[in-house]
Amino acid sequence: MLSLDFLDDVRRMNKRQLYYQVLNFGMIVSSALMIWKGLMVITGSESPIVVVLSGSMEPAFHRGDLLFLTNRVEDPIRVGEIVVFRIEGREIPIVHRVLKIHEKQNGHIKFLTKGDNNAVDDRGLYKQGQHWLEKKDVVGRARGSSVLLRNNSPHLPQFPRCC
Amino acid sequence: MAAAAAQGGRSGGSGGSSGTGGGSSCGTGIGRSGLLDKWKIDDKPVKIDKWDGSAVKNSLDDSAKKVLLEKYKYVENFGLIDGRLTICTISCFFAIVALIWDYMHPFPESKPVLALCVISYFVMMGILTIYTSYKEKSIFLVAHRKDPTGMDPDDIWQLSSSLKRFDDKYTLKLTFISGRTKQQREAEFTKSIAKFFDHSGTLVMDAYEPEISRLHDSLATERKVK
């Protein structure tokens, strides 16, 4: 057996102390996990904090901003609100503004979105044959952001636009 | 020192506590496998980073434990530690249940179960904090002295210590609870850690062990200590 001095501390521990160290690490991970799940339950959204990935919402949101979302059933979606939605078959959610809404008497809605900085609406991004989004595609509505914490560094290099 | 040569026992109960510096030959433990022998370093002198406060405290605590368990042959009671381990295990269990349930039933359906797990987790955290603050109270050893006649309940010895951050004064407190009379006596000493460690960070048992024995003997007799 190699005599590695930094392992001396581990060798000196008995079973209980080793188990306690493992538990300590598990508790740190569990705390982070529980806080995240707790936020999920409180906001009702499956991803309560998201990062803006593209520049399609400038000048409101730049790349790297954090957004805080809620997804409560009682709040209806209205034109002009910023929503985060997921297109069927794609993993990455998209942050854009609602442009048009069709609403039925029973509360069922269909809506169209567009990024502030994009020239056209999002129909080109939706699935083949899909022209409207529905409530089930929504991850959440933006309620707050970390815009004020941004540091005013020089403009980021422009990568090819997506989303 | 003759007292430090009580190496005869790798005491089975308390496993690999830190080793002492005595120049003894490790002739014991022949029955175990060779690999296990090489892993355990009971006989190696304790060497730690002397500027690291928590390592210093841990090594002093471990050595005090070792003296009390090996020299006076007390039996360690794991009740306090087991309580803490149980609470932590239950908390992690709630977290794992939440994780697996959410994975199997995607979000909106798993809301009630998640809420339950999150609340239970934080309740367990609260219980853990109360437990460590009020019940455990920096006690790191609870040892029993079995009554030789087997008639009276055991006497209990408790060790607790404190070492403030960036401070060099180490306080060790020994509490004796008599099994028969349920009376409690305690003794403590506060010394600079510089008295027990040498330049390279090796714990010198020859300086530390008499302190512990002195504390112990002052309580073992029946007179009250100041």
XYZ file of C-alpha atoms in Angstrom, chain A residues 1 5 7-14 16-17 19-20 23 26-27 30-31 33-35 37-38 40-41 44-46, chain B residues 14 16 18 38-39 41 44 47 78 81-82 84-85 88-89 92 95 98-99 102 107 111 114-115 118 121-122 125 128:
58
model
C 0.000 0.000 0.000
C 0.105 11.190 3.778
C -5.017 9.821 3.338
C -3.892 9.674 6.960
C -6.937 11.530 8.131
C -9.211 9.039 6.451
C -7.314 6.094 7.859
C -7.661 7.448 11.322
C -11.438 7.539 11.176
C -13.559 4.701 12.373
C -18.963 5.993 12.203
C -16.826 8.971 11.346
C -20.222 7.413 7.478
C -20.685 10.876 8.987
C -23.624 11.929 5.181
C -25.057 14.037 1.100
C -26.682 16.691 3.252
C -29.721 17.380 -0.456
C -30.065 20.922 0.821
C -31.823 19.843 -4.157
C -34.551 20.552 -1.624
C -34.276 24.305 -2.113
C -37.642 21.509 -5.467
C -39.152 23.864 -2.924
C -40.548 24.447 -8.014
C -43.480 23.789 -5.714
C -45.571 26.029 -9.892
C -43.049 26.049 -12.710
C -40.795 23.122 -13.509
C -13.472 2.436 19.060
C -8.883 3.402 14.443
C -5.151 8.296 16.343
C -1.284 -1.701 6.729
C -4.369 0.495 6.407
C -2.266 3.521 11.468
C 1.864 6.171 13.648
C 0.974 14.700 12.522
C -22.377 5.595 20.735
C -23.532 9.945 17.727
C -26.018 7.390 16.500
C -27.242 12.412 14.983
C -26.476 9.919 12.233
C -29.139 12.940 8.972
C -29.966 9.638 7.305
C -31.213 12.352 3.068
C -34.375 14.049 -0.396
C -38.302 13.445 -3.677
C -35.702 13.026 -6.400
C -40.112 13.559 -9.428
C -43.566 17.772 -12.446
C -46.407 18.450 -6.614
C -42.600 17.112 -3.456
C -44.183 19.594 -1.088
C -39.431 19.478 1.132
C -36.598 17.838 5.045
C -36.540 21.282 6.569
C -32.967 20.117 9.626
C -30.936 18.305 13.821
